[in-house]
XYZ file of C-alpha atoms in Angstrom:
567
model
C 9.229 -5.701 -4.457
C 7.713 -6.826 -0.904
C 6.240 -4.649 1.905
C 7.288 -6.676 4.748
C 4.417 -6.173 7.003
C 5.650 -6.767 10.587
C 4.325 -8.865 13.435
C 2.349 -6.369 15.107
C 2.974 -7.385 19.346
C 2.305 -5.931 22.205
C 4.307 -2.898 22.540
C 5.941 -0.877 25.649
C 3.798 2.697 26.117
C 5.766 5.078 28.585
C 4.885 7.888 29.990
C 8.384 10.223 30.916
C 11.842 9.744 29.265
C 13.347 7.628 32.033
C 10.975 4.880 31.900
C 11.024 4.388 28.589
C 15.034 4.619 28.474
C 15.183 1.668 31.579
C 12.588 -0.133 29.653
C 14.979 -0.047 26.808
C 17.621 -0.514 28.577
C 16.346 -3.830 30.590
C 14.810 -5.032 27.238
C 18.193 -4.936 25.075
C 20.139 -7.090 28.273
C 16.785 -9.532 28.143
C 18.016 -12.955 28.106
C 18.169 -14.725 24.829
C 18.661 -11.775 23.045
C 21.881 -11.702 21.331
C 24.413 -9.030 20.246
C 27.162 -8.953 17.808
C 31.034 -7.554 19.723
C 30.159 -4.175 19.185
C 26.920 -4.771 20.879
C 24.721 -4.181 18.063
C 21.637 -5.893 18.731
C 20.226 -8.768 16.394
C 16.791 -9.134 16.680
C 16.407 -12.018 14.458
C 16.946 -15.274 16.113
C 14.941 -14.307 19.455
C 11.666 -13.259 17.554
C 8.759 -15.253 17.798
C 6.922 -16.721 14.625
C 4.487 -13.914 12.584
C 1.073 -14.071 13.620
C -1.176 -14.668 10.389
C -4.339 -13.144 11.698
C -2.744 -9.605 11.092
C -1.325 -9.855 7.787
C 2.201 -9.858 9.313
C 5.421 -11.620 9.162
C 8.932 -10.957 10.730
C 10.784 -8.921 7.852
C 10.068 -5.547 8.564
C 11.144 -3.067 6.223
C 14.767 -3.763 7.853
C 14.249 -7.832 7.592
C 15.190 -7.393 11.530
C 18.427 -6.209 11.028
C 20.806 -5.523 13.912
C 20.249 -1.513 15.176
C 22.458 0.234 17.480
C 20.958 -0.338 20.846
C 22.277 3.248 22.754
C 20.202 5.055 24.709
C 19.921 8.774 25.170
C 21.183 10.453 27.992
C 18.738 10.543 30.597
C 18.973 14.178 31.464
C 16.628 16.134 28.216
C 18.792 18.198 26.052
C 16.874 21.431 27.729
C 17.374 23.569 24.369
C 17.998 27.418 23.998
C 18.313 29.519 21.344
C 21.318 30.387 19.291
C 22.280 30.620 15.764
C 22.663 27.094 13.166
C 26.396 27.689 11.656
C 25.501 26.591 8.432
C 22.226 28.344 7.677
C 21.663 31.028 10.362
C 18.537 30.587 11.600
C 17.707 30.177 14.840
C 18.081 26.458 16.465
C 18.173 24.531 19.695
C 21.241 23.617 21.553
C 21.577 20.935 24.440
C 23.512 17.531 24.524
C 25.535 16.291 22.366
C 23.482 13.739 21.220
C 20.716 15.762 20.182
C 22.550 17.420 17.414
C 21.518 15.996 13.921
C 23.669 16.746 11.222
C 22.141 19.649 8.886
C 21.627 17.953 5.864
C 20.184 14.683 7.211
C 17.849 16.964 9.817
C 16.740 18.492 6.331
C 15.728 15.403 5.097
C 13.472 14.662 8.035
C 11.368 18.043 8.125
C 11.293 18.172 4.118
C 9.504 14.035 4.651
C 7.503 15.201 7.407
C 6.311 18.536 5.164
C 5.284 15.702 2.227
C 3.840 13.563 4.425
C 1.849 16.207 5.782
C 0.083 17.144 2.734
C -0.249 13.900 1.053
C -1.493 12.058 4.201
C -2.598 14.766 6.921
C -4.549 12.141 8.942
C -1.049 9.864 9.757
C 0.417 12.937 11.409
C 3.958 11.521 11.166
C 6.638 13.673 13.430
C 9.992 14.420 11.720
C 11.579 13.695 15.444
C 10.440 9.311 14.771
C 12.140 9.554 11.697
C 15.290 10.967 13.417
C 14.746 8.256 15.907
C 14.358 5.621 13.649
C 17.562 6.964 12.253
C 19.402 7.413 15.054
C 18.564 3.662 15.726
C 19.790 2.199 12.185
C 22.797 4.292 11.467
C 23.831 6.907 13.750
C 21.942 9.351 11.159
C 23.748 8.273 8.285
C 27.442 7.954 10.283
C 26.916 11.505 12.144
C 26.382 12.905 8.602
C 28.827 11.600 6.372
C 26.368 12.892 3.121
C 27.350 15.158 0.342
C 25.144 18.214 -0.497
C 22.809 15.838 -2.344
C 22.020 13.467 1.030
C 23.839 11.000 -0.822
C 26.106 9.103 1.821
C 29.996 8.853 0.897
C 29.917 4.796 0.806
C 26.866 2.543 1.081
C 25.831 1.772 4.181
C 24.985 -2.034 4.900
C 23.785 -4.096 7.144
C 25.031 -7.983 7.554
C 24.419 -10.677 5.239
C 20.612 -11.809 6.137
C 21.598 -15.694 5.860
C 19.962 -17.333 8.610
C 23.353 -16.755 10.892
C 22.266 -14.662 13.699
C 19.975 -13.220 11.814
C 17.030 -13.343 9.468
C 17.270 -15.541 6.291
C 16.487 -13.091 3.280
C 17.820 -15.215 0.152
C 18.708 -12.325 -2.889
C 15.828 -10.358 -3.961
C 17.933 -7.750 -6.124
C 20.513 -9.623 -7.919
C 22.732 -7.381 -5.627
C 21.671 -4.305 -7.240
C 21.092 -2.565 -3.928
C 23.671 -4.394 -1.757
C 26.193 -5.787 -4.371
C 25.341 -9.202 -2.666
C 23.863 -11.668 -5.291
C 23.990 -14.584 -2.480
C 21.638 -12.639 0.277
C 19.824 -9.610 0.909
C 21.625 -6.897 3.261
C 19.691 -3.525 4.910
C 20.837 -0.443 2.956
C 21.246 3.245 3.426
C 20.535 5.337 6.239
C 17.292 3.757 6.483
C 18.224 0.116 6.490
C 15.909 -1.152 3.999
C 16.178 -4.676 2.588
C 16.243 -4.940 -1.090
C 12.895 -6.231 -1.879
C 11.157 -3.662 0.165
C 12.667 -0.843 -1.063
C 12.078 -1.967 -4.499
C 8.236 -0.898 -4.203
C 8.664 1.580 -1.290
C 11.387 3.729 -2.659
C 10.881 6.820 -3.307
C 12.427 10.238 -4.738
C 12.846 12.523 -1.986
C 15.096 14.953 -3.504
C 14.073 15.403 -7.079
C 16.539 14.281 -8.940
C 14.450 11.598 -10.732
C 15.974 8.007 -9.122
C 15.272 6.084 -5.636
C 18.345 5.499 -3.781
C 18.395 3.898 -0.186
C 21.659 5.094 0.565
C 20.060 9.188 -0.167
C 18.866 10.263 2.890
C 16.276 12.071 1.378
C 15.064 9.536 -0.367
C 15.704 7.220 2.390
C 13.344 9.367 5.057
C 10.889 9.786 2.748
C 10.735 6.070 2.209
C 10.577 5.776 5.702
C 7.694 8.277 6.170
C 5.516 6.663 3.925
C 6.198 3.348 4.641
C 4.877 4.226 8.899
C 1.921 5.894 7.381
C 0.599 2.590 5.539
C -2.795 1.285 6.513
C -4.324 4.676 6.908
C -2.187 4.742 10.173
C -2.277 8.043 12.699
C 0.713 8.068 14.406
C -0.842 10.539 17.283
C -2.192 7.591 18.549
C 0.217 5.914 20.591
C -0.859 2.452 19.890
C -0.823 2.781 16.031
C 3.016 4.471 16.449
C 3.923 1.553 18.398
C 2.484 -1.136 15.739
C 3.921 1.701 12.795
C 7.348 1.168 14.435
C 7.241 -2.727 15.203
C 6.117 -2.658 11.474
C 9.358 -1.309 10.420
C 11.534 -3.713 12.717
C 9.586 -6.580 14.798
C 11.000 -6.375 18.410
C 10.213 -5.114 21.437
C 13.409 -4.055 22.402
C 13.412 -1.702 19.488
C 10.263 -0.327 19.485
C 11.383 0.638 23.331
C 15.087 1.817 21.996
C 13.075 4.248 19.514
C 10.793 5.516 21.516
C 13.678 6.673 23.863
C 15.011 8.813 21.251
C 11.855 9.947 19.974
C 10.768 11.243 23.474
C 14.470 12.187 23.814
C 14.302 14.696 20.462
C 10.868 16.010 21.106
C 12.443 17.791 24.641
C 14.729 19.764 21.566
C 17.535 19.292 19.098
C 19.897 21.015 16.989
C 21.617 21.039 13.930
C 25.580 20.296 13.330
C 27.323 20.394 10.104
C 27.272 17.474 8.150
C 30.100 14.726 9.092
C 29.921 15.885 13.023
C 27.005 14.247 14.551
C 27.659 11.977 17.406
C 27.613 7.870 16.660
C 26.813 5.607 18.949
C 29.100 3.663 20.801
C 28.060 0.662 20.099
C 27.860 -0.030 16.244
C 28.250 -2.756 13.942
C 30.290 -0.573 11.379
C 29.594 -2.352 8.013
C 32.377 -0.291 6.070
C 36.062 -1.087 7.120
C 37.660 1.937 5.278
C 34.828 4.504 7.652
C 35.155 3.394 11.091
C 32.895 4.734 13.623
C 35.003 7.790 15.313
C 33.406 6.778 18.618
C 34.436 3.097 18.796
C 37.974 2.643 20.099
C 40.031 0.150 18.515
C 40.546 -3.531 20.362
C 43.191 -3.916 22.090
C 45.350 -7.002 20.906
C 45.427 -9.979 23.301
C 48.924 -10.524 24.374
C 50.078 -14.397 23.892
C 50.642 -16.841 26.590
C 53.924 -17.027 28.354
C 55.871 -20.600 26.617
C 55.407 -23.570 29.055
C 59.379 -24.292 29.884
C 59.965 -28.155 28.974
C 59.885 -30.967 31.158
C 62.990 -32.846 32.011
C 61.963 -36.772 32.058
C 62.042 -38.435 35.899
C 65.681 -39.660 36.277
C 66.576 -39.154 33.043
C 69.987 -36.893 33.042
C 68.139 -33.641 32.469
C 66.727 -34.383 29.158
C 64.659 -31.393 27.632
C 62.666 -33.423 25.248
C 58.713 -31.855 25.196
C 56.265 -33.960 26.631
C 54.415 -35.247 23.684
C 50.825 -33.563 23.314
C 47.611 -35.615 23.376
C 46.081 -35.836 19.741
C 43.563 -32.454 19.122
C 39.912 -33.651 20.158
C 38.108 -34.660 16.579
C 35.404 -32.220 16.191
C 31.932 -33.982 15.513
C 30.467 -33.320 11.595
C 27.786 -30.779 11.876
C 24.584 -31.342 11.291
C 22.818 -30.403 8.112
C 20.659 -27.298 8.576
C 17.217 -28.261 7.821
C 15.096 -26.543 5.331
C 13.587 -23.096 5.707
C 9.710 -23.466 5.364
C 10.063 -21.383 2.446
C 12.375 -24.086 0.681
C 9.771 -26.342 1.122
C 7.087 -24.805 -0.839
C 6.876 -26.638 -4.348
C 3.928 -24.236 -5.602
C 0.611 -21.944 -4.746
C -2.777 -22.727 -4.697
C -5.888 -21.200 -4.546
C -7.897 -20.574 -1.504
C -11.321 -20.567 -2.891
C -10.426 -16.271 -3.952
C -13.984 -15.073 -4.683
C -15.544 -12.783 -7.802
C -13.255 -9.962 -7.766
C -15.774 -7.403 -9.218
C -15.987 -4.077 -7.473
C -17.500 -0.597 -8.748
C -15.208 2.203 -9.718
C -14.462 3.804 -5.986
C -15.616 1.479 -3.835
C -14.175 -1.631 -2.545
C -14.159 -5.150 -3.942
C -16.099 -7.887 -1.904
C -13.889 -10.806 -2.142
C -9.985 -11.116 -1.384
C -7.333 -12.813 -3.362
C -5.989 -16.257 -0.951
C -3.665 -18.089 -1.548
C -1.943 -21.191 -0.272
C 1.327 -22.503 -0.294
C 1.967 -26.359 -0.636
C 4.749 -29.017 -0.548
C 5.016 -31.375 -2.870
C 3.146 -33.737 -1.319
C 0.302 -30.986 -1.049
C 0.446 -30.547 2.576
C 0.285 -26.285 3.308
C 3.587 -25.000 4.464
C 3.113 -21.913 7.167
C 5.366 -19.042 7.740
C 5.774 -18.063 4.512
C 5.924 -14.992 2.665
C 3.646 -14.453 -0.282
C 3.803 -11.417 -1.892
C 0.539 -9.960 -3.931
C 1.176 -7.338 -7.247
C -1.124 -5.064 -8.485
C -0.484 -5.284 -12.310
C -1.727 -3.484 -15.320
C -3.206 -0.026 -16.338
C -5.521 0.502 -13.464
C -5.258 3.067 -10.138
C -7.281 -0.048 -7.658
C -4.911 -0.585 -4.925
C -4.751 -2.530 -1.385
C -6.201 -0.650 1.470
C -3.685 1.681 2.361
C -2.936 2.836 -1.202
C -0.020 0.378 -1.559
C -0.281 -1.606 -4.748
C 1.911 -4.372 -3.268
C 1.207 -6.706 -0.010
C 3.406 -9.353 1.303
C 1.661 -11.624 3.814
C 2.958 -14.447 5.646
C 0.837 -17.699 5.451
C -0.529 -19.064 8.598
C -0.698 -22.702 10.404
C -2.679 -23.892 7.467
C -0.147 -21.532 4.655
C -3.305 -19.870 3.672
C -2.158 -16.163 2.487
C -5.184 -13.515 2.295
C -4.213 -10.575 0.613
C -5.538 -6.968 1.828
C -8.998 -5.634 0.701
C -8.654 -4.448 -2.891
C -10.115 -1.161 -3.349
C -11.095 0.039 -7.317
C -10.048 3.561 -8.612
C -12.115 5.405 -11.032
C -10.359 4.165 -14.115
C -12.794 1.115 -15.532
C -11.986 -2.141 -16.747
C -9.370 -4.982 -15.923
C -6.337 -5.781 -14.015
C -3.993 -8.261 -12.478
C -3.612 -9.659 -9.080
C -0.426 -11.522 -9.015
C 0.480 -13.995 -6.213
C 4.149 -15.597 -5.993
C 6.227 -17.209 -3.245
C 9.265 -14.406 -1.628
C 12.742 -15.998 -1.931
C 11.507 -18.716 -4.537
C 11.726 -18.710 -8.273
C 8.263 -21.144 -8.687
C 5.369 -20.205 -10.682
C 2.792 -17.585 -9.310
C -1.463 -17.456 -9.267
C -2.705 -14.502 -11.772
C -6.444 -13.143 -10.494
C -8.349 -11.087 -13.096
C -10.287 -8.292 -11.235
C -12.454 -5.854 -12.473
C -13.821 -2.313 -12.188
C -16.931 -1.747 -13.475
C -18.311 2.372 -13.662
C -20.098 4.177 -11.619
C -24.152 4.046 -12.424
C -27.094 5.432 -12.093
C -30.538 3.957 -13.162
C -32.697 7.092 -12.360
C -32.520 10.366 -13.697
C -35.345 13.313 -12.654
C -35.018 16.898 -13.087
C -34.590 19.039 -9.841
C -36.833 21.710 -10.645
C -40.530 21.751 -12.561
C -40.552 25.022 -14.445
C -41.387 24.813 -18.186
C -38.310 25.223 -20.865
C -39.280 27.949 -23.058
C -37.703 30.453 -25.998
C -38.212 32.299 -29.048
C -36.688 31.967 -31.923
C -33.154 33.095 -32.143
C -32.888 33.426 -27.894
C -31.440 31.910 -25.270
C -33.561 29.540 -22.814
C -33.666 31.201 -19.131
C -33.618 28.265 -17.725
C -30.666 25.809 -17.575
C -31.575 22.188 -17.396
C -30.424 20.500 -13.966
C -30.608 16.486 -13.182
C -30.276 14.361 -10.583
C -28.798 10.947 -10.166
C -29.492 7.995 -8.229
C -28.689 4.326 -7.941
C -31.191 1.968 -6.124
C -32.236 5.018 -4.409
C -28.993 6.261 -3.236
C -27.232 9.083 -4.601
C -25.351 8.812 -7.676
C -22.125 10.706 -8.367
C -19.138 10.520 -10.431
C -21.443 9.042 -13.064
C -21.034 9.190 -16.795
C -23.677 10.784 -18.876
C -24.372 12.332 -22.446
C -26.919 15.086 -23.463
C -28.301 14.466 -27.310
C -30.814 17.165 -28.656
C -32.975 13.753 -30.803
C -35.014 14.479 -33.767
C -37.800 12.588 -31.990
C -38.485 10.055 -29.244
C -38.523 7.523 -31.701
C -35.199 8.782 -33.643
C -32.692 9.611 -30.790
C -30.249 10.505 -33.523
C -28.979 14.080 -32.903
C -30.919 16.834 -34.451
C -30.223 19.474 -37.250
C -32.147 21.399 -36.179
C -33.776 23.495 -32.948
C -32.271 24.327 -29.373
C -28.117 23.394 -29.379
C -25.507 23.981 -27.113
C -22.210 25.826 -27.763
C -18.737 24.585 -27.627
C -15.639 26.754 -26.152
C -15.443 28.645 -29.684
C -19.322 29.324 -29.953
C -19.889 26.928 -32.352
C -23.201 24.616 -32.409
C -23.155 21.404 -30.873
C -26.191 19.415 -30.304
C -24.318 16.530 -28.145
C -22.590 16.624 -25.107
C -20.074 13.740 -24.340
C -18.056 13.713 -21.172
C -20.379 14.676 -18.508
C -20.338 13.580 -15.208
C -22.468 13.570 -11.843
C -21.541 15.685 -9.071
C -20.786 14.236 -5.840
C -24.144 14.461 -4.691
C -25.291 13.570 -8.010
C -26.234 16.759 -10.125
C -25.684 17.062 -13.461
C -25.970 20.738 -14.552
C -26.216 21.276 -18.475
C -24.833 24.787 -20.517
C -27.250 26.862 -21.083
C -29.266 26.445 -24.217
C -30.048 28.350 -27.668
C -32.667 28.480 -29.938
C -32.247 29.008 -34.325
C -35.279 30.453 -36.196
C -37.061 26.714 -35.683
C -39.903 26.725 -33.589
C -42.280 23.959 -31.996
C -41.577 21.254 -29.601
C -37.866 19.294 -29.269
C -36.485 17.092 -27.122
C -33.350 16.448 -24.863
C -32.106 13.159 -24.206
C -29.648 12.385 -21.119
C -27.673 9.041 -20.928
C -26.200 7.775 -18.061
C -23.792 4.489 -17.424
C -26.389 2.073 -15.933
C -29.004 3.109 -17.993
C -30.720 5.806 -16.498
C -32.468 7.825 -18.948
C -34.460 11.009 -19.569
C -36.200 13.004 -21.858
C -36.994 16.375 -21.555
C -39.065 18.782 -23.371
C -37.684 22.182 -25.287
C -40.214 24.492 -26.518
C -39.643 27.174 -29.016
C -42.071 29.795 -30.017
C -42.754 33.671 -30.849
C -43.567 35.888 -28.577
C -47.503 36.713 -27.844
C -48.586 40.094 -29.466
């Protein structure tokens, strides 16, 4: 439902391995940072508020889940050849940690591969998605997938109730996460619910979106880094692409440890053998982590021997204990700003009225008000694309989630049109909060032109029952500026005061050979040319005109002549 866009800090850029692993490593034992007993790191209740000047807010596509804080061993994995077990080609063996199980390693390269010909210019590595994996689930438990990449039991992270961690009230009715209280990360991935309900995708074909399917889980992933026309070989748009995914310093650090860590070489295991960390917060009671040794039990206190009374013949009667300390009421926990909000209103949104391709000058804002109309900050609006139109937000996502700022103004991204014409929806409503939403009509008009001139001078001449030599061949321009992917018809006219199509004279042909005297359809090139079929002449001879329409009303005329040859 909601792209979570994350608060985009100031990130840690390394240069070698071992500083970013003792970055990492000082980072996750920062003080007020707090772990669970397994030392999985929560990154919730440290984080500072969103900062509304970049569109952010804390959520992530994890909601700031805990993440298994191991680091890689310092020493690189120093690969060398040798032969995978499972498919026989040739692979790279080092340390133990750097084996991936097959099919999850699969899923990474086949994401990478899509994202590399659906957005070349992010230049996503598969070894940040194995990071990021590592990081949020030990690649899927060290592998426990079937052949499908579909993991054995879900994988989930805690309850996001404002304990420890974020507060995420249910966006899914528990469809994801079978919780229909809170939201909890799922799959291999760890996405929350209401992100992966517009970022899911199918990565393996099979026709659904399922977080806990590792292919469709990295593939999620990949996309979701690439947003915002990002190019991740630019080491401060990785760093905000992987803050974006979980707001905290001390994971972007943790990541890029393993990311360096897997670009010095990997290998693949079978499935069900890769390594976990050591320090997990194991979600699923009946799967524990192979790695984590069991607590020992804590063996009871010795019994305190009783206490004969002074002088009193050896009685053993107990001292009597003081009464148990009364334990004060808590106090109520106040309301999240988002409980607060009693509706949205609008933030003086201009015109929304853009043409087809180009982007639209106003943006849809929003703010979010108590009821006594004051505006509530830090909350998280989220922004719909609806309706039969391909206009989306910058970054091709047709869904934004922005958190409001000190004044709980929301701005939604720049809209930008598609090609298809006409209206559609921009829908604004209040995350966690059943309350009314803010509907914004926006429009695409199409592309115009309001000149037309031929390219070329040379007269259009033919005899009866010929072909013209010459193939008529416009240009297009708008306010003096080139004109493409504009709409047009050709009409042979009876005359130039009767543009009704002609019975007569010079026609066209259709894909059979039959003769049409109106083209429909046409459109502009991209630098504006509009090339006509070549035309025929019947026995009719004498002057006859062509008539070209464009959208914008552009029009020309242009003259056909038709007569026998001199003697």
């Amino acid at each position: 439902m909601a792209a979570h866009f994350g608060r985009l800090r100031k990130g840690a850029t390394t240069t070698a391995v071992a500083a970013v692993a003792v970055a990492a490593l000082s980072a996750s034992q920062a003080p007020g940072v707090t772990t669970d007993d397994l030392g999985r790191q929560s990154a919730g209740a440290a984080q500072p508020s969103g900062d509304a000047s970049t569109g952010g807010e804390g959520g992530g596509a994890t909601g700031d889940s805990p993440y298994y804080t191991d680091l890689p061993p310092l020493k690189s994995p120093n690969p060398s050849p040798s032969a995978s077990p499972t498919t026989g080609t040739t692979v790279s063996v080092g340390e133990a940690e750097a084996g991936i199980p097959a099919t999850v390693l699969d899923a990474y390269k086949k994401a990478e591969a899509e994202l590399r010909a659906s957005k070349p210019g992010c230049n996503l590595p598969w070894q940040l998605l194995a990071a990021i994996g590592k990081v949020e689930s030990g690649q899927a438990r060290g592998g426990r997938v079937d052949a499908s990449g579909t993991t054995y039991s879900p994988i989930l992270g805690p309850k996001l109730d404002g304990n420890g961690f974020a507060l995420i009230a249910d966006t899914d009715n528990g469809a994801y996460d079978g919780d229909p209280a809170y939201d909890r990360a799922v799959g291999p991935m760890q996405f929350i619910p209401s992100t992966w309900e517009w970022a899911g995708r199918d990565g393996n074909g099979d026709g659904k979106k399922d977080p806990n399917n590792v292919y469709d889980a990295a593939l999620a992933a990949g996309h979701y880094l690439c947003r915002f026309d990002r190019d991740l070989s630019v080491q401060s748009q990785m760093n905000a692409a992987i803050l974006n995914y979980n707001n905290s310093t001390e994971y972007l650090n943790t990541v890029l440890s393993w990311l360096e860590y897997y670009r010095k070489g990997t290998h693949e295991v079978p499935d069900g053998t890769g390594t976990l960390p050591s320090h997990s917060s194991n979600s699923d009671p009946a799967s524990p982590s192979p790695s984590t040794p069991a607590t020992p039990s804590t063996p009871s206190a010795p019994s305190t021997p009783n206490t004969p009374k002074p002088g009193g013949g050896g009685s053993t009667s107990p001292t009597p204990k003081p009464p148990a300390p009364t334990s004060p009421a808590p106090s109520p926990t106040p309301p999240t700003p988002t409980q607060t909000v009693d509706h949205l209103e609008d933030a003086n949104t201009g015109k929304l009225t853009a043409t087809a391709g180009s982007a639209f000058g106003a943006k849809v804002a929003v703010r979010a008000e108590s009821k006594a109309s004051k505006g509530v900050a830090k909350v998280r609006v989220r922004f719909t694309i609806i309706g039969d139109t391909d206009a989306t937000f910058t970054g091709g996502e047709s869904v934004a989630t922005v958190v409001t700022g000190s004044a709980g103004t929301a701005t939604a991204p720049a809209l930008v049109a598609g090609e298809k014409a006409g209206d559609f929806t921009v829908r604004a409503t209040v995350v966690g909060r059943v309350l009314g939403g803010l509907d914004y009509t926006a429009t695409v008009t199409p592309r115009q032109a309001d000149t037309l001139t031929r390219t070329g001078d040379t007269a259009l001449t033919c005899v009866p029952g010929g072909e013209f030599a010459d193939q008529v061949e416009l240009k297009a321009t708008y306010k003096g500026a080139v004109a493409g992917k504009v709409a047009a018809t050709a009409t042979l006219i009876k005359s130039a005061d009767d543009p009704t199509e002609n019975d007569k004279g010079p026609y066209f042909k259709d894909a059979d050979g039959k003769t049409i005297r109106t083209l429909t359809d046409l459109t502009t090139d991209a630098d504006g040319v509009l090339k006509l079929p070549k035309l025929y002449a019947d026995d009719a001879t004498g002057t006859f005109l062509l008539r070209v329409n464009t959208t914008g009303g552009a029009v020309l005329t242009v003259e056909l002549k038709v007569a026998a040859a001199a003697s």
